Amino acid sequence: MSSPQPFTRVNRESTAGLITRQLREAIMYGRLAPGAQLSEAALAAQFGVSRGPLREATQRLVQEGLVHAEPNRGLFVKELNDHEIKDLYAARIAIETAAGRSIIREQRQEAVTALRAAYEAMQTAAEKGDLEELSDADLHFHEVLVASAGSPRLHRMHQTLMVETRMCLTALQGTYRDPEDQVAEHRRIAEAIASADAEGMVEAVESHMQEALDRLSHSQGAAPKAKV
Amino acid sequence: MSSPQPFTRVNRESTAGLITRQLREAIMYGRLAPGAQLSEAALAAQFGVSRGPLREATQRLVQEGLVHAEPNRGLFVKELNDHEIKDLYAARIAIETAAGRSIIREQRQEAVTALRAAYEAMQTAAEKGDLEELSDADLHFHEVLVASAGSPRLHRMHQTLMVETRMCLTALQGTYRDPEDQVAEHRRIAEAIASADAEGMVEAVESHMQEALDRLSHSQGAAPKAKV
DNA sequence: AATCTGCAGATTGTCAACAATCCTGCAGCA
DNA sequence: TGCTGCAGGATTGTTGACAATCTGCAGATT
C-alpha cells in the first residue's frame, strides 16, 4: 500500500484503430493483394461491425497511401510499379541514412549495440537456413536503425516505407540471394555507424538498397506478371 | 476532330477529401489552434454534412498526425512542444537534403531554374517590405526544392512537415529576422545545387534550419505561453 | 469545509436505412 | 454485326437515431 500509483492509465484503442492495424497487416503480407478491391460490406461483416467504423479505418489507410479510394467505385490496395519501387528505395535511403547520421552525431552507443544484435540475429537465421526468418531479421535491422535515431518523424515515415517494402517482398517471393552476403551487408552498415564513419555508412546503405532494387527488378523481369 | 483524345478523365474529389483539405488548412494557419478540440457536430453543421463524412475526414488527419483522437473524449489539434519542433526541423533536413542530392545526381536543370525563381520571388517580397509574402515565398522555396526531386514519397512526407512548419510559424508570429539574410540563405542553397556541390548544399540547408530553430526557441523563451 | 455520489447534459461511437452511383447484361435498332 | 439505351443488381455515400461514455455540477455526507 506504499506505492504511490500502482496502476497506469488505461488506454483502449479505438475500433477504427484496431481495424486499421489488421488491414495494414493483411496488405503487408499479401492477404489483401496489390490491386485488390476492398468490399466494405464484406469486410465490415468479417470484423463484426457496421460499415461506419470500417470506413473510418480505410480512410486512415487512404491517407497513409496504402489504399486508394475511387469515389463511387471503391477502395483498392495500392500497387507498386517499377517507378514506385525505385522511389520507395530512394526514400528509404533518405530516411535510413538520416537516421544513421543522427546516431553517429549523437554518439548513441545503445544503437550500435542494438544494431549488432540485429545482424547477429540475421546470422543465426542464416546458419539455420531459415530464409523467412532471415528476411524478417533483415527488415528488423532496418527498423532498429531508424528507431534508434530517436526521431518520431523519421520513425513514422519509415513505418509506411517498411509496409511497402514488405508488400514488395511478399508479392515477389523467392528472390534468392546468398545469406552470408546479406548478413555481411548489414554488418557493414552497423560497423560503419559504430566507427562513426558517416560516408561509409551512407555508401553501405546505398549499395545495399541498390542491390535489393536490382534483385526486385530482375525478379519482375524473369517472371512476367509475377505479381500474385 | 483529329485529336485522339481531346478530354481527360474527370476525377471528382470525395466529400471526405474536400473536408480534410479545408481542415488541414485551418490547422496550418491557426484557425484551429494547437490543442483545440474539434467538435464533430459543430464542424459537420458548418460543412453542411452529417457527422459520418466529417469523421472520415478527421480520420485522415489522425493518420497524418495533425490531429489526435482520444476515444470517447474527442479529437484534438496537435500541439508542437520543443522536442517536436526540433524533430520537425531534423526531419526537414533529412528530406530536403535528400531532395537536393537527388537533383544534383540527376542534373535536373529545370529544378535549378525553379529554385532561382523561388528565391527571386523572396527577393521581390523583401524589397517590398512585405514580410508575410516573404514568409510564404520562403516556404514555397522549400516546397519547390522537394517537388523538384521528382520523388512522390519525399514529396508526400515533406507536405506534412510543411503543414507542421506553418503551424509553428502561425503560432509564433512576429519572429523577426533580416529579410536580406533570409533571401541570401536560400540563394546559397539554390546555388550550391546549381554548382552540383552536395556538401555545400547540405551545409546550407542545415545551417538555415538551425537558424530557424534557434529563432523559434528564442521566440518561445521570450514570450512565455506565446502559443495562442 | 472538504469529499463523495448521483444525475443531467454534451459529445462521441455505431448502426441500419435510404439515396446515389456505377457496372453489366440484354433487347432493340440500324 | 455493331451500337445504343435501359433495367437490375451491387456497391458506395450519407443521414438520422440510438447507445455509450465522459464531464461538471448540485446535493448529501462526514
Short mmCIF file of C-alpha atoms (C1' of nucleotides) in Angstrom, two decimals:
data_model
loop_
_atom_site.label_atom_id
_atom_site.label_comp_id
_atom_site.label_asym_id
_atom_site.label_seq_id
_atom_site.Cartn_x
_atom_site.Cartn_y
_atom_site.Cartn_z
CA MET A 1 0.00 0.00 0.00
CA SER A 2 3.07 2.23 -0.13
CA SER A 3 3.39 2.57 -3.87
CA PRO A 4 2.16 6.00 -4.99
CA GLN A 5 0.43 4.87 -8.15
CA PRO A 6 0.26 1.14 -8.68
CA PHE A 7 -1.78 1.35 -11.89
CA THR A 8 -1.15 3.04 -15.17
CA ARG A 9 -3.59 4.94 -17.27
CA VAL A 10 -5.75 2.65 -19.36
CA ASN A 11 -5.76 3.45 -23.00
CA ARG A 12 -8.12 1.45 -25.17
CA GLU A 13 -7.57 1.51 -28.85
CA SER A 14 -10.40 2.78 -30.99
CA THR A 15 -12.37 0.43 -33.19
CA ALA A 16 -11.09 2.23 -36.27
CA GLY A 17 -7.55 1.90 -34.99
CA LEU A 18 -7.91 -1.83 -34.40
CA ILE A 19 -9.32 -2.38 -37.85
CA THR A 20 -6.67 -0.20 -39.48
CA ARG A 21 -3.90 -2.24 -37.93
CA GLN A 22 -5.35 -5.52 -39.11
CA LEU A 23 -5.96 -4.28 -42.62
CA ARG A 24 -2.45 -2.82 -42.82
CA GLU A 25 -1.01 -6.17 -41.80
CA ALA A 26 -3.12 -8.02 -44.34
CA ILE A 27 -1.86 -5.64 -47.01
CA MET A 28 1.75 -6.04 -45.88
CA TYR A 29 1.66 -9.80 -46.09
CA GLY A 30 -0.34 -10.05 -49.27
CA ARG A 31 -3.58 -11.43 -47.84
CA LEU A 32 -5.09 -8.35 -49.48
CA ALA A 33 -3.26 -8.35 -52.75
CA PRO A 34 -1.99 -5.27 -54.62
CA GLY A 35 -4.78 -4.01 -56.82
CA ALA A 36 -7.46 -5.87 -54.88
CA GLN A 37 -10.75 -4.11 -54.20
CA LEU A 38 -11.82 -3.82 -50.58
CA SER A 39 -15.52 -4.54 -50.17
CA GLU A 40 -16.92 -2.51 -47.32
CA ALA A 41 -19.87 -4.79 -46.67
CA ALA A 42 -17.82 -7.97 -46.69
CA LEU A 43 -15.01 -6.59 -44.53
CA ALA A 44 -17.40 -4.99 -42.05
CA ALA A 45 -19.16 -8.33 -41.70
CA GLN A 46 -15.84 -10.07 -41.11
CA PHE A 47 -14.86 -7.58 -38.42
CA GLY A 48 -18.36 -7.80 -36.91
CA VAL A 49 -19.01 -4.04 -37.11
CA SER A 50 -21.12 -1.77 -39.22
CA ARG A 51 -19.71 -0.09 -42.31
CA GLY A 52 -19.16 3.19 -40.44
CA PRO A 53 -16.09 2.20 -38.40
CA LEU A 54 -14.80 0.22 -41.38
CA ARG A 55 -14.90 3.36 -43.49
CA GLU A 56 -13.10 5.27 -40.79
CA ALA A 57 -10.33 2.68 -40.78
CA THR A 58 -9.96 2.66 -44.52
CA GLN A 59 -9.74 6.46 -44.56
CA ARG A 60 -6.64 6.17 -42.42
CA LEU A 61 -5.12 3.75 -44.89
CA VAL A 62 -6.05 6.09 -47.73
CA GLN A 63 -4.19 8.90 -46.03
CA GLU A 64 -1.26 6.60 -45.42
CA GLY A 65 -1.18 5.85 -49.10
CA LEU A 66 -1.61 2.09 -48.81
CA VAL A 67 -5.12 2.18 -50.25
CA HIS A 68 -6.56 4.47 -52.83
CA ALA A 69 -10.21 5.48 -52.95
CA GLU A 70 -12.01 5.94 -56.23
CA PRO A 71 -15.23 7.78 -55.36
CA ASN A 72 -18.33 5.69 -56.04
CA ARG A 73 -16.24 2.82 -57.34
CA GLY A 74 -14.48 1.56 -54.29
CA LEU A 75 -11.20 1.18 -52.48
CA PHE A 76 -8.19 -0.54 -53.96
CA VAL A 77 -5.00 -1.80 -52.41
CA LYS A 78 -2.03 0.08 -53.68
CA GLU A 79 0.04 -1.41 -56.47
CA LEU A 80 3.73 -0.74 -56.73
CA ASN A 81 5.10 -0.46 -60.23
CA ASP A 82 8.76 -0.17 -61.16
CA HIS A 83 8.88 3.56 -60.64
CA GLU A 84 7.18 3.25 -57.29
CA ILE A 85 9.61 0.61 -56.09
CA LYS A 86 12.53 2.71 -57.19
CA ASP A 87 11.10 5.70 -55.37
CA LEU A 88 10.43 3.57 -52.33
CA TYR A 89 14.04 2.52 -52.08
CA ALA A 90 15.26 6.05 -52.67
CA ALA A 91 13.03 7.26 -49.85
CA ARG A 92 14.33 4.50 -47.60
CA ILE A 93 17.88 5.60 -48.33
CA ALA A 94 16.96 9.14 -47.38
CA ILE A 95 15.36 8.14 -44.10
CA GLU A 96 17.81 5.42 -43.11
CA THR A 97 20.92 7.43 -43.85
CA ALA A 98 19.45 10.37 -41.94
CA ALA A 99 18.87 8.05 -39.01
CA GLY A 100 22.42 6.72 -39.30
CA ARG A 101 23.85 10.24 -39.37
CA SER A 102 21.80 11.19 -36.33
CA ILE A 103 23.02 8.14 -34.40
CA ILE A 104 26.62 8.96 -35.30
CA ARG A 105 26.25 12.64 -34.45
CA GLU A 106 24.70 11.90 -31.07
CA GLN A 107 27.07 9.02 -30.34
CA ARG A 108 24.21 6.70 -29.40
CA GLN A 109 26.08 3.67 -28.16
CA GLU A 110 22.96 1.72 -27.33
CA ALA A 111 22.00 1.97 -31.00
CA VAL A 112 25.23 0.26 -32.01
CA THR A 113 24.51 -2.48 -29.52
CA ALA A 114 21.02 -2.97 -30.89
CA LEU A 115 22.23 -2.98 -34.49
CA ARG A 116 24.85 -5.59 -33.70
CA ALA A 117 22.22 -7.73 -32.03
CA ALA A 118 20.03 -7.32 -35.08
CA TYR A 119 22.63 -8.51 -37.57
CA GLU A 120 23.62 -11.31 -35.26
CA ALA A 121 20.01 -12.46 -35.33
CA MET A 122 20.33 -12.46 -39.09
CA GLN A 123 23.48 -14.54 -38.80
CA THR A 124 21.65 -17.06 -36.63
CA ALA A 125 18.83 -17.34 -39.14
CA ALA A 126 21.29 -17.74 -41.99
CA GLU A 127 23.09 -20.57 -40.19
CA LYS A 128 19.76 -22.29 -39.61
CA GLY A 129 18.97 -21.96 -43.28
CA ASP A 130 15.65 -20.31 -42.37
CA LEU A 131 15.14 -17.83 -45.19
CA GLU A 132 11.90 -16.45 -43.89
CA GLU A 133 13.41 -15.71 -40.50
CA LEU A 134 16.41 -14.17 -42.25
CA SER A 135 14.15 -11.93 -44.27
CA ASP A 136 12.27 -10.81 -41.16
CA ALA A 137 15.51 -10.18 -39.32
CA ASP A 138 16.77 -8.17 -42.27
CA LEU A 139 13.74 -5.91 -42.17
CA HIS A 140 14.01 -5.72 -38.41
CA PHE A 141 17.59 -4.46 -38.71
CA HIS A 142 16.35 -1.53 -40.74
CA GLU A 143 13.58 -0.85 -38.27
CA VAL A 144 16.08 -0.86 -35.42
CA LEU A 145 18.31 1.52 -37.38
CA VAL A 146 15.60 4.13 -37.72
CA ALA A 147 14.01 3.58 -34.31
CA SER A 148 17.42 4.05 -32.70
CA ALA A 149 17.73 7.56 -34.06
CA GLY A 150 15.03 8.63 -31.61
CA SER A 151 13.17 10.75 -34.13
CA PRO A 152 9.41 10.20 -34.03
CA ARG A 153 9.02 11.69 -37.51
CA LEU A 154 11.69 9.59 -39.17
CA HIS A 155 10.23 6.59 -37.39
CA ARG A 156 6.71 7.30 -38.56
CA MET A 157 7.71 7.93 -42.15
CA HIS A 158 9.85 4.81 -42.16
CA GLN A 159 6.99 2.63 -40.92
CA THR A 160 4.97 3.23 -44.04
CA LEU A 161 8.01 2.63 -46.21
CA MET A 162 8.55 -0.67 -44.46
CA VAL A 163 4.95 -1.69 -45.06
CA GLU A 164 5.52 -1.01 -48.73
CA THR A 165 8.78 -2.91 -48.64
CA ARG A 166 7.07 -5.93 -47.17
CA MET A 167 4.41 -5.68 -49.84
CA CYS A 168 7.11 -5.89 -52.48
CA LEU A 169 8.82 -8.80 -50.84
CA THR A 170 5.56 -10.64 -50.36
CA ALA A 171 4.49 -10.11 -53.95
CA LEU A 172 7.86 -11.16 -55.29
CA GLN A 173 8.53 -14.20 -53.26
CA GLY A 174 11.56 -16.30 -53.94
CA THR A 175 14.06 -13.60 -54.74
CA TYR A 176 17.03 -15.63 -53.72
CA ARG A 177 20.32 -14.29 -52.55
CA ASP A 178 23.30 -15.53 -50.65
CA PRO A 179 22.54 -15.35 -46.91
CA GLU A 180 26.12 -14.65 -45.94
CA ASP A 181 26.25 -11.70 -48.29
CA GLN A 182 23.02 -10.47 -46.82
CA VAL A 183 24.37 -10.61 -43.29
CA ALA A 184 27.65 -9.03 -44.35
CA GLU A 185 25.92 -6.01 -45.82
CA HIS A 186 24.10 -5.30 -42.62
CA ARG A 187 27.21 -5.81 -40.55
CA ARG A 188 28.92 -3.29 -42.75
CA ILE A 189 26.20 -0.70 -42.07
CA ALA A 190 26.28 -1.30 -38.33
CA GLU A 191 30.07 -1.21 -38.09
CA ALA A 192 30.28 1.97 -40.13
CA ILE A 193 27.95 3.54 -37.60
CA ALA A 194 29.93 2.05 -34.72
CA SER A 195 33.11 3.66 -36.04
CA ALA A 196 31.35 6.99 -36.72
CA ASP A 197 32.06 6.70 -40.42
CA ALA A 198 29.13 8.60 -41.92
CA GLU A 199 30.35 8.34 -45.50
CA GLY A 200 30.92 4.64 -45.16
CA MET A 201 27.51 4.21 -43.63
CA VAL A 202 25.81 6.08 -46.48
CA GLU A 203 27.72 4.08 -49.05
CA ALA A 204 26.80 0.83 -47.32
CA VAL A 205 23.10 1.72 -47.13
CA GLU A 206 23.02 2.90 -50.71
CA SER A 207 24.72 -0.15 -52.17
CA HIS A 208 22.55 -2.43 -50.05
CA MET A 209 19.41 -0.69 -51.35
CA GLN A 210 20.66 -0.73 -54.91
CA GLU A 211 21.35 -4.41 -54.64
CA ALA A 212 17.85 -5.04 -53.29
CA LEU A 213 16.38 -2.93 -56.05
CA ASP A 214 18.31 -4.81 -58.73
CA ARG A 215 17.09 -8.06 -57.33
CA LEU A 216 13.50 -6.90 -57.34
CA SER A 217 13.82 -5.69 -60.92
CA HIS A 218 15.35 -8.93 -62.10
CA SER A 219 12.66 -10.86 -60.36
CA GLN A 220 9.98 -8.86 -62.12
CA GLY A 221 11.71 -9.26 -65.42
CA ALA A 222 12.15 -13.00 -65.06
CA ALA A 223 8.55 -13.69 -64.10
CA PRO A 224 6.16 -11.64 -66.18
CA LYS A 225 3.16 -10.63 -64.09
CA ALA A 226 4.78 -12.28 -61.14
CA LYS A 227 2.52 -10.06 -59.05
CA VAL A 228 0.35 -12.67 -57.33
CA MET B 1 -11.64 16.22 -84.96
CA SER B 2 -8.19 14.76 -85.42
CA SER B 3 -7.04 14.77 -81.79
CA PRO B 4 -7.14 11.19 -80.48
CA GLN B 5 -8.42 12.06 -77.05
CA PRO B 6 -9.37 15.66 -76.51
CA PHE B 7 -10.74 15.19 -72.98
CA THR B 8 -9.19 13.98 -69.82
CA ARG B 9 -10.74 11.69 -67.29
CA VAL B 10 -12.95 13.53 -64.82
CA ASN B 11 -12.00 12.99 -61.23
CA ARG B 12 -14.23 14.44 -58.57
CA GLU B 13 -12.85 14.74 -55.11
CA SER B 14 -14.61 12.87 -52.34
CA THR B 15 -16.53 14.70 -49.63
CA ALA B 16 -14.07 13.43 -47.04
CA GLY B 17 -11.19 14.65 -49.17
CA LEU B 18 -12.68 18.11 -49.52
CA ILE B 19 -13.27 18.40 -45.80
CA THR B 20 -9.80 17.08 -44.99
CA ARG B 21 -8.19 19.71 -47.12
CA GLN B 22 -10.11 22.53 -45.51
CA LEU B 23 -9.45 21.30 -42.00
CA ARG B 24 -5.75 20.85 -42.75
CA GLU B 25 -5.56 24.40 -43.97
CA ALA B 26 -7.38 25.72 -40.92
CA ILE B 27 -4.88 23.86 -38.75
CA MET B 28 -1.94 25.19 -40.77
CA TYR B 29 -3.00 28.76 -40.40
CA GLY B 30 -4.09 28.60 -36.79
CA ARG B 31 -7.85 28.97 -37.29
CA LEU B 32 -7.97 25.68 -35.44
CA ALA B 33 -5.43 26.31 -32.75
CA PRO B 34 -2.96 23.74 -31.41
CA GLY B 35 -4.64 21.82 -28.61
CA ALA B 36 -8.12 22.83 -29.70
CA GLN B 37 -10.86 20.24 -29.58
CA LEU B 38 -12.68 19.53 -32.83
CA SER B 39 -16.42 19.24 -32.24
CA GLU B 40 -17.93 16.82 -34.71
CA ALA B 41 -21.43 18.19 -34.52
CA ALA B 42 -20.37 21.82 -34.91
CA LEU B 43 -17.95 21.14 -37.75
CA ALA B 44 -20.38 18.88 -39.60
CA ALA B 45 -23.00 21.62 -39.35
CA GLN B 46 -20.52 24.16 -40.74
CA PHE B 47 -19.65 21.92 -43.66
CA GLY B 48 -23.34 21.14 -44.22
CA VAL B 49 -22.86 17.37 -43.98
CA SER B 50 -23.70 14.70 -41.46
CA ARG B 51 -21.15 13.56 -38.91
CA GLY B 52 -20.24 10.49 -40.96
CA PRO B 53 -18.17 12.19 -43.68
CA LEU B 54 -16.74 14.56 -41.09
CA ARG B 55 -15.48 11.58 -39.11
CA GLU B 56 -13.95 10.13 -42.28
CA ALA B 57 -12.08 13.36 -42.90
CA THR B 58 -10.79 13.62 -39.38
CA GLN B 59 -9.55 10.01 -39.52
CA ARG B 60 -7.31 11.03 -42.39
CA LEU B 61 -5.91 13.86 -40.30
CA VAL B 62 -5.42 11.47 -37.41
CA GLN B 63 -3.36 9.21 -39.63
CA GLU B 64 -1.43 12.16 -40.90
CA GLY B 65 -0.62 13.06 -37.31
CA LEU B 66 -2.10 16.54 -37.37
CA VAL B 67 -4.95 15.57 -35.07
CA HIS B 68 -5.01 13.04 -32.29
CA ALA B 69 -8.10 11.11 -31.27
CA GLU B 70 -8.80 10.28 -27.67
CA PRO B 71 -11.53 7.62 -27.74
CA ASN B 72 -14.80 8.84 -26.22
CA ARG B 73 -13.28 12.19 -25.40
CA GLY B 74 -12.78 13.78 -28.75
CA LEU B 75 -10.31 14.97 -31.31
CA PHE B 76 -7.58 17.49 -30.60
CA VAL B 77 -5.36 19.51 -32.86
CA LYS B 78 -1.76 18.55 -32.48
CA GLU B 79 0.48 20.65 -30.28
CA LEU B 80 4.16 21.01 -31.01
CA ASN B 81 6.44 21.23 -28.00
CA ASP B 82 10.15 21.99 -28.10
CA HIS B 83 11.14 18.41 -28.78
CA GLU B 84 8.61 18.14 -31.55
CA ILE B 85 9.82 21.29 -33.24
CA LYS B 86 13.38 20.10 -33.05
CA ASP B 87 12.42 16.77 -34.54
CA LEU B 88 10.39 18.52 -37.21
CA TYR B 89 13.38 20.50 -38.38
CA ALA B 90 15.63 17.47 -38.25
CA ALA B 91 13.16 15.59 -40.44
CA ARG B 92 13.02 18.51 -42.83
CA ILE B 93 16.79 18.46 -43.12
CA ALA B 94 16.64 14.77 -43.94
CA ILE B 95 14.02 15.17 -46.63
CA GLU B 96 15.28 18.42 -48.13
CA THR B 97 18.90 17.37 -48.33
CA ALA B 98 17.85 14.07 -49.88
CA ALA B 99 15.89 16.03 -52.47
CA GLY B 100 18.87 18.29 -53.09
CA ARG B 101 21.18 15.32 -53.54
CA SER B 102 18.75 13.71 -55.95
CA ILE B 103 18.52 16.90 -58.02
CA ILE B 104 22.30 17.14 -58.16
CA ARG B 105 22.75 13.47 -59.02
CA GLU B 106 20.21 13.62 -61.84
CA GLN B 107 21.39 17.01 -63.05
CA ARG B 108 17.87 18.41 -63.12
CA GLN B 109 18.44 21.79 -64.71
CA GLU B 110 14.80 22.79 -64.58
CA ALA B 111 14.97 22.42 -60.79
CA VAL B 112 17.76 24.97 -60.62
CA THR B 113 15.67 27.33 -62.72
CA ALA B 114 12.66 26.88 -60.44
CA LEU B 115 14.75 27.36 -57.28
CA ARG B 116 16.24 30.55 -58.65
CA ALA B 117 12.77 31.84 -59.48
CA ALA B 118 11.70 30.93 -55.96
CA TYR B 119 14.42 32.88 -54.22
CA GLU B 120 13.96 35.76 -56.61
CA ALA B 121 10.31 35.89 -55.53
CA MET B 122 11.62 36.11 -51.99
CA GLN B 123 13.88 38.95 -53.02
CA THR B 124 10.92 40.79 -54.53
CA ALA B 125 8.89 40.39 -51.34
CA ALA B 126 11.85 41.55 -49.24
CA GLU B 127 12.23 44.69 -51.34
CA LYS B 128 8.53 45.42 -50.95
CA GLY B 129 8.89 45.02 -47.20
CA ASP B 130 6.04 42.51 -47.27
CA LEU B 131 7.01 40.11 -44.52
CA GLU B 132 4.03 37.84 -44.96
CA GLU B 133 4.73 37.40 -48.64
CA LEU B 134 8.39 36.82 -47.84
CA SER B 135 7.45 34.12 -45.37
CA ASP B 136 5.19 32.45 -47.91
CA ALA B 137 7.87 32.65 -50.58
CA ASP B 138 10.39 31.15 -48.15
CA LEU B 139 8.17 28.15 -47.53
CA HIS B 140 7.45 27.90 -51.21
CA PHE B 141 11.19 27.67 -51.94
CA HIS B 142 11.39 24.58 -49.76
CA GLU B 143 8.37 23.09 -51.43
CA VAL B 144 9.91 23.68 -54.85
CA LEU B 145 13.13 22.08 -53.65
CA VAL B 146 11.44 18.84 -52.69
CA ALA B 147 8.91 18.82 -55.52
CA SER B 148 11.77 19.22 -57.99
CA ALA B 149 13.37 15.97 -56.92
CA GLY B 150 10.51 14.12 -58.60
CA SER B 151 10.07 11.67 -55.74
CA PRO B 152 6.41 11.15 -54.83
CA ARG B 153 7.40 9.75 -51.42
CA LEU B 154 9.71 12.57 -50.45
CA HIS B 155 7.07 14.99 -51.67
CA ARG B 156 4.32 13.40 -49.64
CA MET B 157 6.38 13.21 -46.46
CA HIS B 158 7.50 16.79 -46.89
CA GLN B 159 3.94 18.05 -47.26
CA THR B 160 3.06 17.07 -43.74
CA LEU B 161 6.29 18.53 -42.42
CA MET B 162 5.43 21.80 -44.12
CA VAL B 163 1.97 21.82 -42.57
CA GLU B 164 3.63 21.45 -39.21
CA THR B 165 6.13 24.16 -40.06
CA ARG B 166 3.33 26.55 -40.92
CA MET B 167 1.66 25.69 -37.66
CA CYS B 168 4.81 26.72 -35.81
CA LEU B 169 5.16 29.92 -37.72
CA THR B 170 1.50 30.80 -37.28
CA ALA B 171 1.61 30.14 -33.55
CA LEU B 172 4.79 32.11 -33.10
CA GLN B 173 4.04 35.17 -35.14
CA GLY B 174 6.47 38.02 -35.22
CA THR B 175 9.73 36.13 -35.17
CA TYR B 176 11.65 38.86 -36.86
CA ARG B 177 14.75 38.39 -38.95
CA ASP B 178 16.63 40.33 -41.54
CA PRO B 179 14.97 39.82 -44.95
CA GLU B 180 18.21 40.10 -46.86
CA ASP B 181 19.78 37.36 -44.73
CA GLN B 182 16.73 35.25 -45.34
CA VAL B 183 16.99 35.62 -49.09
CA ALA B 184 20.72 35.05 -49.02
CA GLU B 185 20.37 31.73 -47.25
CA HIS B 186 18.03 30.44 -49.90
CA ARG B 187 20.19 31.69 -52.70
CA ARG B 188 23.05 29.82 -51.13
CA ILE B 189 21.07 26.57 -51.17
CA ALA B 190 19.98 27.02 -54.76
CA GLU B 191 23.45 27.97 -56.00
CA ALA B 192 25.05 25.03 -54.23
CA ILE B 193 22.65 22.79 -56.11
CA ALA B 194 23.30 24.67 -59.36
CA SER B 195 27.02 24.03 -58.99
CA ALA B 196 26.50 20.37 -58.01
CA ASP B 197 28.05 20.99 -54.61
CA ALA B 198 26.28 18.41 -52.46
CA GLU B 199 28.28 19.14 -49.34
CA GLY B 200 27.73 22.85 -49.68
CA MET B 201 24.03 22.25 -50.19
CA VAL B 202 23.75 20.10 -47.09
CA GLU B 203 25.66 22.65 -45.04
CA ALA B 204 23.45 25.45 -46.34
CA VAL B 205 20.21 23.56 -45.56
CA GLU B 206 21.44 22.54 -42.14
CA SER B 207 22.57 25.97 -41.06
CA HIS B 208 19.38 27.51 -42.42
CA MET B 209 17.29 25.05 -40.40
CA GLN B 210 19.38 25.53 -37.30
CA GLU B 211 18.95 29.26 -37.59
CA ALA B 212 15.18 28.88 -37.94
CA LEU B 213 15.12 26.55 -34.96
CA ASP B 214 17.11 28.97 -32.82
CA ARG B 215 14.74 31.72 -33.71
CA LEU B 216 11.73 29.63 -32.80
CA SER B 217 13.30 28.67 -29.49
CA HIS B 218 14.17 32.22 -28.64
CA SER B 219 10.70 33.33 -29.55
CA GLN B 220 9.21 30.77 -27.20
CA GLY B 221 11.60 31.74 -24.46
CA ALA B 222 10.88 35.45 -24.83
CA ALA B 223 7.10 35.12 -24.77
CA PRO B 224 6.04 32.52 -22.22
CA LYS B 225 2.95 30.69 -23.40
CA ALA B 226 3.09 32.63 -26.61
CA LYS B 227 1.07 29.80 -28.01
CA VAL B 228 -2.27 31.46 -28.57
"C1'" DA C 1 -15.18 22.95 4.87
"C1'" DA C 2 -13.95 19.01 2.32
"C1'" DT C 3 -15.17 14.95 0.00
"C1'" DC C 4 -18.15 11.80 -2.25
"C1'" DT C 5 -22.10 10.37 -5.05
"C1'" DG C 6 -25.57 10.67 -8.40
"C1'" DC C 7 -27.55 12.79 -12.25
"C1'" DA C 8 -28.07 15.65 -16.35
"C1'" DG C 9 -26.21 17.34 -20.43
"C1'" DA C 10 -22.90 17.16 -24.07
"C1'" DT C 11 -20.27 14.62 -27.03
"C1'" DT C 12 -18.51 10.58 -29.29
"C1'" DG C 13 -19.31 5.73 -31.37
"C1'" DT C 14 -22.13 2.83 -34.02
"C1'" DC C 15 -25.94 1.14 -36.56
"C1'" DA C 16 -29.43 0.41 -40.12
"C1'" DA C 17 -31.90 2.51 -43.71
"C1'" DC C 18 -32.19 5.15 -47.71
"C1'" DA C 19 -30.05 7.70 -51.66
"C1'" DA C 20 -26.79 7.87 -55.30
"C1'" DT C 21 -23.71 5.87 -58.49
"C1'" DC C 22 -21.61 2.50 -61.27
"C1'" DC C 23 -21.29 -1.69 -63.93
"C1'" DT C 24 -23.03 -5.41 -66.59
"C1'" DG C 25 -26.03 -7.77 -69.46
"C1'" DC C 26 -29.77 -7.82 -72.57
"C1'" DA C 27 -33.01 -6.21 -76.03
"C1'" DG C 28 -33.91 -3.47 -79.90
"C1'" DC C 29 -32.43 -0.92 -83.89
"C1'" DA C 30 -29.61 0.42 -87.85
"C1'" DT D 1 -22.53 -7.21 -86.71
"C1'" DG D 2 -22.10 -3.23 -84.00
"C1'" DC D 3 -24.15 0.37 -81.36
"C1'" DT D 4 -27.37 2.45 -78.06
"C1'" DG D 5 -30.43 2.61 -74.29
"C1'" DC D 6 -32.34 0.72 -70.30
"C1'" DA D 7 -33.09 -2.14 -66.24
"C1'" DG D 8 -31.41 -4.61 -62.48
"C1'" DG D 9 -28.10 -5.66 -59.13
"C1'" DA D 10 -24.16 -4.47 -56.45
"C1'" DT D 11 -21.66 -1.24 -54.14
"C1'" DT D 12 -20.53 3.18 -52.21
"C1'" DG D 13 -22.09 7.68 -49.83
"C1'" DT D 14 -24.80 9.82 -46.42
"C1'" DT D 15 -28.15 10.51 -42.89
"C1'" DG D 16 -30.55 10.45 -38.52
"C1'" DA D 17 -31.40 7.83 -34.48
"C1'" DC D 18 -29.93 5.37 -30.61
"C1'" DA D 19 -26.22 3.64 -27.43
"C1'" DA D 20 -22.18 4.53 -24.79
"C1'" DT D 21 -19.06 7.48 -22.45
"C1'" DC D 22 -17.35 11.48 -20.18
"C1'" DT D 23 -17.56 15.82 -17.57
"C1'" DG D 24 -19.28 19.09 -14.49
"C1'" DC D 25 -22.40 20.42 -11.03
"C1'" DA D 26 -25.53 20.02 -7.16
"C1'" DG D 27 -26.70 17.86 -3.07
"C1'" DA D 28 -25.65 14.79 0.70
"C1'" DT D 29 -22.45 13.09 3.98
"C1'" DT D 30 -18.56 13.27 7.01
#
